Structures are given as structure tokens and as C-alpha cells.
Amino acid sequence: MHFDAFDRYHDKESFLHRLDPRVKVLVTVIFIVSNALLPDGAWFAFGFAWLFLLLCNLLSKLGYAYSLKRSIIALPFALIAITVLFSIPGKPLSSFHFLGITFTITDAGLLRFVSILIRSWLSVQMAILLVAVTRFPDLIHALEHLRVPAILTTIIAFLYRYLFVLTDEVFRLLRARESRSGAVTGSKRRLERVERSGRGVLWRAKIAGNMAGQLFLRSYERSDRIYNAMLARGYAGRLYTLNPHEMKSVDYYATAFAIAVIFLMQWIGRF
Amino acid sequence: MPVTHVTNQFAAPECGGDVLVVNDLRFSYPDGHSALNGVSLKLCEGDKVALVGPNGAGKSTLMLHLNGILNGQGDVEIAGMRLSRENLPVIRALVGLVFQNPDDQLFSPTVFEDVAFGPLHMGLPEAEVRSRVDAALEAVRMSAYRDRLSHHLSVGEKKRIAIATVLSMQPSLLVLDEPSAGLDPRARRTLINLLRDLPITMLVSTHDMKLVQELFPRTVVMDEGRVVADGLTSEILEDEPLLNAHGLEKP
Amino acid sequence: MFYSPAPLHIPDGFLSLLVSLVCWVVTALTLGAAISRTNKSLGERQIPLMGVMAAFIFAAQMINFPVAGGTSGHLLGGALAAIVLGPWAGMLVMTAVIAVQALLFQDGGLLVMGANILNMGLVTAAIGYGLFRSVSGSSKTVKLGVAGVAAWLSVMAGALLTSLQLWLSGTSQLGIVIPAMLGVHALIGLGEALITVSALAFILQTRPDLLGEGSESAKAGKGWILAGGLISLFVVFLSPFASADPDGLERVAENLGFIGAGQSAPFEIIPDYTLPFLGETALSTIVAGAIGIAVVAVISLLVGRGMKARS
Ligand SMILES: Nc1ncnc2c1ncn2[C@@H]1O[C@H](COP(=O)(O)OP(=O)(O)O)[C@@H](O)[C@H]1O
Ligand SMILES: [Mg+2]
């Protein structure tokens, strides 16, 4: 069984798909930094950033709303910022009572809150697009090119490879637990049924911990076998990789264009 | 009580050169369990030999000795070279060892990177690495899979890529640990055809007696860390007492 | 459905540029030390080990157990990784996990990844390892109890740091974010403690060699005990102080020039503002914190006992 749910890459023939991965990583990071630099309430700049995002969506051939559709994941975190609505002094807009306290939303608070959300929302969309148009192994190559230490890129490569194998094992373990506890697979309802199915939370935690321990030992032994397989193919403590990516002139032009756009965005945000 | 059977000594025909000589190999795991109790074995150039025996007989342990991943007492010689610390890199390039579980063998994110791993770590130049990857994938008829992600492959495909990962090192001896385990009939058939067509000396451990009968002229039977029989497959498969004594079944 | 984001993963946009960069610097320096240490001390075998362990932590985070009302507890893994692999390797493994979560799943941002690594990978590893190492000679029960406390504290430390970063970025108000984050994570930390303890108990039972003398876990220096202890003290004392007297903390930060600098837009100031229901004394929250730790310790001990009895 495969957990393709983990694969965020969408195979297509597009300009963005063909672009060198390090260009894509760099532009994404610069775009996100640029968002962080824009002052609160820079609506025109935010709008401009969104147009750039739209352009990228179109260039990816994934549909103009591709990243938009997937961008709700950052929303729950907005709760964390909700306090700025009330805490920044300004003209009161509206107030309500909760738990005997009066909360007053101010205009300055609203401005800050909305700005935080927009920055986050723009940034996460570009990151979504990045993995949609770049195969993860190419992303690792990009990190290698960008001088991320080899030990980290190697661990990340192994993590990516065995993510699928080990999550398969986790789901086998979870299914075995369910068949023992008599509950059926499902999300919330299943959890409630397991809760009711008998013993206390300590017992359930212990079972989960046992699973983690078991998974750890299996993984440990697997790493031994992998090490043997590496030895058998000439590994002697130093890893060599071929990195097939080469910057073409179109990659340079694309980088220059993106950086120019982002500078323009900053200028719009500050005039 | 170890069953010792009259050894069916293989009347080794004179051959051009021994690819593999194992002499009185003994090995105990750190926990004290002795897995090899004096194994001797010879493979000639071009031999295709099956290694059979019950679980725990020591087949995998023996295979791990053939390129120095484990080091027991006794001699291992590959293409006339005694295995030692100094010539380990050379020996590892000569012996292509394919592990039983392809998820252990294929540890890179993409097929290309995995097949390139061996040649790269032999220190070959990039162009040579690339041409060897292409040749190895061609040999297992998986050229179209060059840029695929390893975790997207089926078990049968993984097994074939696993073989390619050692073929790219152009070994003189191919050592396969239970290659047909877990394959569906079609994938198994593809694998059998592939092994038949590979023009290379091979030692293959398996429980698949049909595969043995079909593919290997010679069979070595192991049990309890010893070679208990070594001879023509046709003769060994007729020797019912031998098969019964070592938990094997006639195909 | 397979992958549930944890509340500590800060997305991009929620931290100011300056706070993000400062966290990146701290993280990069620590990782630099980790890399040079691992390059020196680890055998070649460690590369596949750390790689598979990163996948293990990632997968283990999906093991959940029902707590109550359809909510579930699960593992973050920083303390566990450091305890079984040693602190430096544990940090590298957690870094890879957090990086893949951010890159592949957008769970946590890229510019703020430095902060996320610091909160969830570095501090958790230091606390987990430091406290566990301080009882390396003791009985299994003591070890497991301490591991439980360490796991709980490591989550609290991550929550505290996250809150401080959000506050310094002008994203949240100190008087609310600290009690809210610490309150939620006191519970999440319980799950962390329980799973960590039972996983360690399982490992101690089946492969005691992996945690005994001569293992990776026992190799790192005693300095870690100090580091882990100091960070724990910081958490134990700062959390109650910050939630009971956020004004005081704000004054301190203001005097040190943190607040003005931390925010992206210089025209904003965080006003002094407290909610009535937080008007407790510092003492009462310190006592509450201590009781919390004691409870975790007792529960961890009980679980440890239970595991022993079963074997
Ligand atoms: N890592 C190990 N530690 C201890 N004993 C082992 C280890 N691996 C294998 N053995 C033991 O060595 C014996 C031979 O195992 P193995 O070579 O795997 O047999 P086979 O491949 O023929 O099934 C078995 O009894 C097995 O339990
Ligand atoms: Mg075997």
C-alpha cells in the first residue's frame, strides 16, 4: 500500500516544472521574506504579490486557483494572532462580551490582524506551488546546490525515502490495534469508540508508546540492513552524489525577472 | 540433533578459473549463536548455482561473508584474490550482493540515484557512471524507470531495480538472497527470464524449488551452518531422503 | 487525514523578519556545532541510522491515542530522539523532520523554520537529553520517571519559546498567548510524556544495550546535564512569571529594547493590558507549575512500573 497522500508533486509539462529547482527555491524564499518586509496595510503591494502568485499559478499549468485551493492549512494558526484585534489601541470598531469581559476591536488592531493573515496566506501559497512543480528529490538537489550541509540533505533524502515505508508500518500497527480493540477505522468516531471500549487513557497511551517503541526497534534494525546494503555497494564513510541540474540562460532570466518583480512590490508597499 | 547426510560431492568439472572459493568458513554472531560451522564452496566462471536450505540454515549469513560485510574465520577468495581489508573495495565491486528486502537495497529517493550509487562509490567518472546506469537498467529491462521514485514501484519492479543497482558495478559474481520471495506469478516469471538471460556467474538462495529446477544446473544444500549436499540439481531433487531431512520439497 | 499539523509549527507571516532571522542565527550556530560534532564522533554507520530515525520520528508522530472527547494525544519526539540517539544526532534528526514537514507539507513556514527548529528540535533535545543523562546511573524506574518529566518540559519549553517569539513579533499579546499556549501544551505534553516513557520502557526491555553504557545515548558529555537543567529552570520559572505578570516581562523586554526592534512595523507598540482572570500572584502559578511537574512524574513512574510488571 502506498500513501500517495504524501506526494504533493503534480506532474505536468510547464515552464515552472522545467525551471531549475534552485531558482524555484530561491524565488520562493525571497518572496516570503518580501512579504515579511511589507508594512501592515500595504494593500497595493499585497495585491501585487497576489498577482505575481497568480502568474506563477498560470505558468505552472495547474490552474489559476491551484495554490488558493490548498492554502487553508495555515488558517487554524490565525487564532494565535486574534488577540491583536483587541490589544492595539485605536478607534473602536465594535465590541462584544465574553466570559464577563468586554472585548473591543480597534481599527488598528483589525489592520494588523488582516495584514498578518494576508502575509501568511501569500507565503504559504508560494510554498505550496513550489512542491507542486518540483519533485522532492530535485528539491533536495537544490538544497545541496545552495550549500545546505551534506549531512542534513542526506538525512532528508533518507527521511523522504523511508517516510513511505515506515508510515505503511505505522498504519499496519494501527490497524492491528483497531482489530484488537474491536473498533472500526474512521476518524473521530473511531477514537470515541476506542475510548469507550474499555480501559483508561494511561493504558491507551501505553499501547501507543509500545507501538512507538516497536517501530523504533524495527527502524533501528532496518538502518542496519541499509548500512550493509550501502557497504556492499562501496560506501566507505563518504557519500558521493551526482547533481544533474545545470542553470540555463532561461533560469537566469527567470530569477532576474522574479527579483525585479519583488523589488517593485517592495517599492509599491513603501511609497 | 544435526542431520548429517552423505554428501553428494559435486564432481567439479575443470573450469577456466574459480570465481568464488570459500574454505572452511566459520562464524558466530555476537550473541554467541554459531551460524556457519565450516562452509566450503567453489563456483566456476559462468556457474549458476542455487543455494537452498531451511530458514536459519545460514544462507544469508554466508552471503554477507562474500564481500566482507561479515568476517568469520576461514578463507574467502574472489577471482583469485583473498578477501582482506586492503582489497575490500575491489572485492565489493566484484561481488554484486542483492539483499532480500528491496526496501533495504533501494535507499535513495530515485531509481537513477540508486543505480548510480555503486559506480559513484567505486570512484568512476560521471560519464561512465551514467552509461553504466543506462546499461544496467537496460539489462533488467527497466530503462523507462530511470527517473521514477523508488517508493512508487511495485515489489517486482523494486526487485529488478535492486538487481540493476549491482549490475551497474559490473560484478563478476551476482549473489541474490531470495529474489523471488513475495512476487506474484507474473513478476516471478519476469524475474526468472531475467536471471536466465543474464550472462554472469550467480549464487542464488531460494525456497522456490520450481525456480531451482528451471534455472540452476547445480544446487548447494545448507543446514545448520554446513553444506550438506552439493551436486547436480537433477540428482538432488530426486534424493527424497535428503530433501525430507532438510525440510525441502520436491517441486 | 493522515497528517495532522501540530500547533507548534509556526507558519510564515506570524513572526517578524527580525525575530525570524535571530532564530535562524541561533539555530544555524547550534546546527553547525551539531554537524561538526557528529562529523567527528559518529561512525559511518550513523548516516543511515539518522536518516531512518528521522523517518521513524516522522512516522511515530502519526501514532495517536484517544484522550477524551474525540481528541487524541501524539508524539513530537524531540526528547525521545535525543535520548536514544544522543543530543547532537537527535537535533539533526529533528531538523530534518521539521524541514520536510515545512517543505513537503507546508506545516510550518520557511522563513520561520529557524524558529520552528529551535523550538521543536533543539530545545526539546537539550532538555530531553540533559535531564535523562543526569540520572544515567539510576534504576530503570527513576530513568523513566525523569524521561517523562523531560518530555513534558520539552513541550512546555517549545510552547514558551513560541509564545515569546509571537509576542516579540507583535503577533500576539503576551498576557493571553502565554497562558493559552502553556495551558494547551500542558495537556499535549502529557501525551508526549506518556508515549515517550512507554516507548523507552519498551526499548529498555527489548534492547537495553541501545540505552546502556557504551551506547550513543551515553556518549555525550556531562555538559548536557547543565544545559538541559538550565533550560528547564528557565521554563519552570519564566512560564509562571510571564503568565502571572506579563506587564513585568514586557517592561523588562522594553528596557532591553526587544519590543521596538522585534516588530516589523515600528509604529506599533504593545500596550500594557491585562485581563482580570489572569490576576494571580506569581507565587500561585509557580506552585501550580510545581504540582504539574509532580503529577507528570508520578504518572510516568506508574506507567514505568506497569511496564515492568507486565514483563
Ligand atoms: N544479527 C543476528 N544476530 C544473531 N543471530 C543471527 C543474526 N542473524 C541471523 N542470526 C541467526 O543465524 C542463523 C542463520 O541465519 P541466516 O543466515 O539468516 O539463515 P537463512 O538465511 O538461511 O534463513 C539463524 O539461526 C539466525 O537466527
Ligand atoms: Mg535468509
Tab-separated table of C-alpha atoms in Angstrom, chain C residues 8-309:
chain	number	residue	atom	x	y	z
C	8	LEU	CA	3.796	24.452	17.476
C	9	HIS	CA	4.555	24.702	13.756
C	10	ILE	CA	4.529	28.453	13.113
C	11	PRO	CA	3.578	29.360	9.531
C	12	ASP	CA	5.255	32.168	7.614
C	13	GLY	CA	3.799	35.587	8.274
C	14	PHE	CA	3.362	35.203	12.002
C	15	LEU	CA	6.873	36.154	13.038
C	16	SER	CA	8.553	39.397	12.142
C	17	LEU	CA	11.565	39.335	9.883
C	18	LEU	CA	13.927	40.251	12.693
C	19	VAL	CA	12.675	37.595	15.090
C	20	SER	CA	12.818	35.013	12.286
C	21	LEU	CA	16.372	35.941	11.417
C	22	VAL	CA	17.592	35.943	15.008
C	23	CYS	CA	16.105	32.483	15.479
C	24	TRP	CA	17.745	31.333	12.236
C	25	VAL	CA	21.113	32.549	13.511
C	26	VAL	CA	20.761	30.717	16.831
C	27	THR	CA	19.578	27.585	15.029
C	28	ALA	CA	22.322	27.722	12.416
C	29	LEU	CA	25.032	28.117	15.033
C	30	THR	CA	23.697	25.206	17.063
C	31	LEU	CA	23.349	23.038	13.971
C	32	GLY	CA	26.863	23.979	12.928
C	33	ALA	CA	28.112	22.692	16.262
C	34	ALA	CA	25.969	19.572	15.882
C	35	ILE	CA	27.360	18.891	12.431
C	36	SER	CA	30.977	19.325	13.393
C	37	ARG	CA	30.452	17.137	16.473
C	38	THR	CA	28.700	14.401	14.558
C	39	ASN	CA	31.304	14.510	11.814
C	40	LYS	CA	33.959	13.976	14.425
C	41	SER	CA	32.399	11.457	16.727
C	42	LEU	CA	29.984	9.403	14.663
C	43	GLY	CA	30.894	6.336	12.709
C	44	GLU	CA	29.908	5.909	9.081
C	45	ARG	CA	27.057	3.767	10.286
C	46	GLN	CA	25.365	6.821	11.705
C	47	ILE	CA	24.322	8.273	8.363
C	48	PRO	CA	21.706	5.652	7.508
C	49	LEU	CA	20.800	5.422	11.198
C	50	MET	CA	19.994	9.125	11.449
C	51	GLY	CA	18.161	9.017	8.132
C	52	VAL	CA	15.904	6.134	9.118
C	53	MET	CA	15.442	7.602	12.597
C	54	ALA	CA	14.184	10.826	11.020
C	55	ALA	CA	11.627	8.775	9.109
C	56	PHE	CA	10.836	6.979	12.364
C	57	ILE	CA	10.120	10.239	14.229
C	58	PHE	CA	8.002	11.407	11.328
C	59	ALA	CA	6.012	8.170	11.297
C	60	ALA	CA	5.811	7.939	15.078
C	61	GLN	CA	4.155	11.351	15.153
C	62	MET	CA	1.213	9.649	13.464
C	63	ILE	CA	0.694	7.182	16.256
C	64	ASN	CA	-2.110	8.710	18.220
C	65	PHE	CA	-4.137	7.580	21.153
C	66	PRO	CA	-7.576	8.731	22.197
C	67	VAL	CA	-7.552	11.023	25.220
C	68	ALA	CA	-11.102	12.270	25.695
C	69	GLY	CA	-13.976	13.645	23.654
C	70	GLY	CA	-12.537	12.592	20.331
C	71	THR	CA	-9.250	14.376	20.851
C	72	SER	CA	-6.038	12.460	20.661
C	73	GLY	CA	-2.532	12.634	22.002
C	74	HIS	CA	0.551	12.107	19.955
C	75	LEU	CA	4.287	12.486	19.888
C	76	LEU	CA	6.545	15.368	18.910
C	77	GLY	CA	9.609	13.304	19.525
C	78	GLY	CA	12.403	15.770	20.282
C	79	ALA	CA	13.144	14.376	23.724
C	80	LEU	CA	12.832	10.764	22.568
C	81	ALA	CA	15.147	11.306	19.598
C	82	ALA	CA	17.821	12.904	21.768
C	83	ILE	CA	17.566	10.228	24.434
C	84	VAL	CA	18.018	7.327	22.021
C	85	LEU	CA	20.469	8.922	19.568
C	86	GLY	CA	22.380	11.364	21.716
C	87	PRO	CA	21.801	15.122	21.685
C	88	TRP	CA	23.627	16.225	18.540
C	89	ALA	CA	22.270	13.444	16.347
C	90	GLY	CA	18.839	13.973	17.882
C	91	MET	CA	18.952	17.628	16.889
C	92	LEU	CA	19.944	16.828	13.303
C	93	VAL	CA	17.193	14.242	13.030
C	94	MET	CA	14.573	16.659	14.348
C	95	THR	CA	15.838	19.344	11.988
C	96	ALA	CA	15.321	17.043	9.022
C	97	VAL	CA	11.828	16.175	10.238
C	98	ILE	CA	10.839	19.817	10.663
C	99	ALA	CA	12.381	20.759	7.317
C	100	VAL	CA	10.456	18.057	5.467
C	101	GLN	CA	7.235	18.999	7.234
C	102	ALA	CA	7.707	22.587	6.119
C	103	LEU	CA	8.905	21.835	2.590
C	104	LEU	CA	6.633	18.968	1.704
C	105	PHE	CA	3.508	19.734	3.709
C	106	GLN	CA	3.783	23.467	4.403
C	107	ASP	CA	3.375	22.546	8.037
C	108	GLY	CA	5.433	25.407	9.399
C	109	GLY	CA	6.932	28.142	7.256
C	110	LEU	CA	10.281	28.544	5.539
C	111	LEU	CA	11.413	31.927	6.813
C	112	VAL	CA	10.296	30.930	10.301
C	113	MET	CA	11.837	27.455	10.017
C	114	GLY	CA	14.757	28.587	12.129
C	115	ALA	CA	12.351	29.350	14.943
C	116	ASN	CA	10.466	26.091	14.477
C	117	ILE	CA	13.683	24.081	14.571
C	118	LEU	CA	14.814	25.943	17.653
C	119	ASN	CA	11.509	25.423	19.453
C	120	MET	CA	10.749	21.856	18.481
C	121	GLY	CA	14.107	20.336	17.665
C	122	LEU	CA	16.928	21.968	19.577
C	123	VAL	CA	15.486	22.977	22.919
C	124	THR	CA	13.455	19.790	23.189
C	125	ALA	CA	16.562	17.696	22.507
C	126	ALA	CA	18.660	19.608	25.044
C	127	ILE	CA	16.078	19.249	27.798
C	128	GLY	CA	15.244	15.655	26.970
C	129	TYR	CA	18.830	14.560	26.820
C	130	GLY	CA	20.146	16.725	29.667
C	131	LEU	CA	17.607	15.555	32.207
C	132	PHE	CA	17.773	11.922	31.129
C	133	ARG	CA	21.563	11.973	31.231
C	134	SER	CA	21.523	13.330	34.781
C	135	VAL	CA	20.110	10.029	36.036
C	136	SER	CA	22.126	7.701	33.793
C	137	GLY	CA	23.302	5.599	36.725
C	138	SER	CA	19.918	5.214	38.326
C	139	SER	CA	17.307	2.496	38.311
C	140	LYS	CA	15.004	1.959	35.381
C	141	THR	CA	12.063	3.430	37.264
C	142	VAL	CA	13.883	6.673	38.020
C	143	LYS	CA	15.116	6.916	34.446
C	144	LEU	CA	11.625	6.508	33.057
C	145	GLY	CA	10.172	8.995	35.527
C	146	VAL	CA	12.759	11.579	34.603
C	147	ALA	CA	12.268	10.888	30.908
C	148	GLY	CA	8.569	11.607	31.368
C	149	VAL	CA	9.230	14.902	33.116
C	150	ALA	CA	11.800	15.803	30.481
C	151	ALA	CA	9.382	15.055	27.646
C	152	TRP	CA	6.680	17.162	29.273
C	153	LEU	CA	9.066	20.024	29.967
C	154	SER	CA	10.440	19.881	26.440
C	155	VAL	CA	6.972	20.507	25.027
C	156	MET	CA	6.396	23.302	27.532
C	157	ALA	CA	9.709	24.863	26.568
C	158	GLY	CA	8.744	24.750	22.899
C	159	ALA	CA	5.392	26.358	23.698
C	160	LEU	CA	7.032	29.039	25.835
C	161	LEU	CA	9.568	29.944	23.175
C	162	THR	CA	6.875	30.004	20.508
C	163	SER	CA	4.799	32.354	22.644
C	164	LEU	CA	7.727	34.657	23.280
C	165	GLN	CA	8.574	34.803	19.584
C	166	LEU	CA	4.967	35.577	18.669
C	167	TRP	CA	4.860	38.275	21.283
C	168	LEU	CA	8.153	39.854	20.244
C	169	SER	CA	6.875	39.882	16.663
C	170	GLY	CA	3.810	41.786	17.732
C	171	THR	CA	1.547	38.955	16.624
C	172	SER	CA	0.078	38.014	19.970
C	173	GLN	CA	-0.448	39.622	23.272
C	174	LEU	CA	1.771	38.266	25.981
C	175	GLY	CA	-0.919	38.147	28.659
C	176	ILE	CA	-3.002	35.825	26.506
C	177	VAL	CA	-0.622	33.848	24.366
C	178	ILE	CA	1.466	32.528	27.254
C	179	PRO	CA	-1.338	31.107	29.379
C	180	ALA	CA	-3.158	29.847	26.293
C	181	MET	CA	-0.150	28.107	24.752
C	182	LEU	CA	1.138	26.750	28.045
C	183	GLY	CA	-2.322	25.606	29.044
C	184	VAL	CA	-2.873	23.660	25.840
C	185	HIS	CA	0.631	22.291	25.825
C	186	ALA	CA	0.481	21.181	29.426
C	187	LEU	CA	-2.012	18.633	28.074
C	188	ILE	CA	-0.183	17.905	24.832
C	189	GLY	CA	2.960	17.487	26.908
C	190	LEU	CA	1.217	14.820	28.973
C	191	GLY	CA	0.652	12.786	25.827
C	192	GLU	CA	4.271	13.351	24.880
C	193	ALA	CA	5.439	12.218	28.301
C	194	LEU	CA	3.273	9.099	28.293
C	195	ILE	CA	4.332	7.940	24.839
C	196	THR	CA	7.979	8.755	25.436
C	197	VAL	CA	8.017	6.822	28.705
C	198	SER	CA	6.300	3.759	27.336
C	199	ALA	CA	8.424	3.753	24.198
C	200	LEU	CA	11.582	3.955	26.310
C	201	ALA	CA	10.278	1.259	28.631
C	202	PHE	CA	9.721	-0.962	25.622
C	203	ILE	CA	13.222	-0.295	24.321
C	204	LEU	CA	14.819	-0.812	27.735
C	205	GLN	CA	13.048	-4.132	27.921
C	206	THR	CA	13.872	-5.496	24.473
C	207	ARG	CA	17.173	-3.843	23.614
C	208	PRO	CA	18.679	-2.432	26.811
C	209	ASP	CA	22.040	-2.226	25.023
C	210	LEU	CA	20.746	0.692	22.927
C	211	LEU	CA	20.437	2.856	26.020
C	212	GLY	CA	23.085	1.369	28.276
C	213	GLU	CA	26.719	2.237	28.840
C	214	GLY	CA	28.630	2.496	25.589
C	215	SER	CA	25.550	3.363	23.535
C	216	GLU	CA	25.209	6.584	21.556
C	217	SER	CA	22.890	7.714	24.253
C	218	ALA	CA	25.574	7.540	26.937
C	219	LYS	CA	28.401	9.078	24.942
C	220	ALA	CA	27.707	12.801	25.077
C	221	GLY	CA	29.372	14.934	27.717
C	222	LYS	CA	28.092	15.866	31.125
C	223	GLY	CA	27.756	19.465	29.970
C	224	TRP	CA	24.370	18.467	28.640
C	225	ILE	CA	23.102	17.928	32.148
C	226	LEU	CA	23.885	21.563	32.873
C	227	ALA	CA	22.422	22.805	29.594
C	228	GLY	CA	19.236	20.760	29.931
C	229	GLY	CA	18.909	21.719	33.586
C	230	LEU	CA	19.343	25.421	32.907
C	231	ILE	CA	16.800	25.475	30.099
C	232	SER	CA	14.369	23.563	32.285
C	233	LEU	CA	14.828	26.052	35.110
C	234	PHE	CA	14.252	28.854	32.627
C	235	VAL	CA	10.966	27.257	31.598
C	236	VAL	CA	9.875	26.467	35.120
C	237	PHE	CA	10.479	29.985	36.375
C	238	LEU	CA	9.702	32.094	33.361
C	239	SER	CA	6.357	30.494	32.484
C	240	PRO	CA	4.581	31.298	35.741
C	241	PHE	CA	6.190	34.713	35.911
C	242	ALA	CA	5.205	35.513	32.362
C	243	SER	CA	1.632	34.380	32.756
C	244	ALA	CA	1.134	35.949	36.139
C	245	ASP	CA	2.889	39.227	35.454
C	246	PRO	CA	3.121	39.851	31.728
C	247	ASP	CA	3.465	43.578	32.404
C	248	GLY	CA	6.653	42.923	34.289
C	249	LEU	CA	8.067	40.842	31.443
C	250	GLU	CA	7.080	43.487	28.945
C	251	ARG	CA	8.826	46.175	30.947
C	252	VAL	CA	11.953	44.046	31.055
C	253	ALA	CA	11.804	43.465	27.316
C	254	GLU	CA	11.125	47.098	26.643
C	255	ASN	CA	14.047	48.168	28.777
C	256	LEU	CA	16.263	45.760	26.882
C	257	GLY	CA	14.975	47.230	23.632
C	258	PHE	CA	13.479	43.948	22.421
C	259	ILE	CA	9.966	45.016	21.700
C	260	GLY	CA	10.505	48.018	19.473
C	261	ALA	CA	13.094	46.121	17.471
C	262	GLY	CA	11.179	42.876	17.229
C	263	GLN	CA	8.253	44.170	15.285
C	264	SER	CA	8.167	44.668	11.609
C	265	ALA	CA	6.242	47.884	11.756
C	266	PRO	CA	7.911	50.313	14.118
C	267	PHE	CA	4.790	52.396	14.713
C	268	GLU	CA	3.164	49.742	16.819
C	269	ILE	CA	3.657	49.263	20.474
C	270	ILE	CA	2.239	46.558	22.609
C	271	PRO	CA	0.219	48.311	25.270
C	272	ASP	CA	0.094	47.307	28.867
C	273	TYR	CA	-3.018	45.327	29.133
C	274	THR	CA	-4.101	42.586	31.428
C	275	LEU	CA	-7.193	40.507	31.620
C	276	PRO	CA	-8.874	40.280	35.011
C	277	PHE	CA	-8.904	36.487	35.140
C	278	LEU	CA	-5.131	36.412	34.940
C	279	GLY	CA	-4.680	38.469	38.046
C	280	GLU	CA	-2.994	35.726	40.020
C	281	THR	CA	0.157	36.128	42.001
C	282	ALA	CA	3.436	34.797	40.646
C	283	LEU	CA	3.683	32.516	43.658
C	284	SER	CA	0.441	30.714	42.985
C	285	THR	CA	1.430	29.910	39.416
C	286	ILE	CA	4.841	28.683	40.472
C	287	VAL	CA	3.132	26.359	42.911
C	288	ALA	CA	0.752	25.241	40.188
C	289	GLY	CA	3.660	24.555	37.869
C	290	ALA	CA	5.413	22.510	40.521
C	291	ILE	CA	2.273	20.484	41.130
C	292	GLY	CA	2.005	19.892	37.402
C	293	ILE	CA	5.520	18.523	37.235
C	294	ALA	CA	4.902	16.312	40.233
C	295	VAL	CA	1.785	14.903	38.611
C	296	VAL	CA	3.681	14.099	35.422
C	297	ALA	CA	6.431	12.456	37.424
C	298	VAL	CA	4.001	10.269	39.329
C	299	ILE	CA	2.127	9.240	36.192
C	300	SER	CA	5.358	8.451	34.410
C	301	LEU	CA	6.515	6.351	37.334
C	302	LEU	CA	3.251	4.476	37.360
C	303	VAL	CA	3.476	3.745	33.671
C	304	GLY	CA	7.052	2.637	34.107
C	305	ARG	CA	6.024	0.319	36.922
C	306	GLY	CA	3.183	-1.042	34.875
C	307	MET	CA	5.528	-1.868	32.041
C	308	LYS	CA	7.859	-3.614	34.386
C	309	ALA	CA	5.108	-5.660	35.938
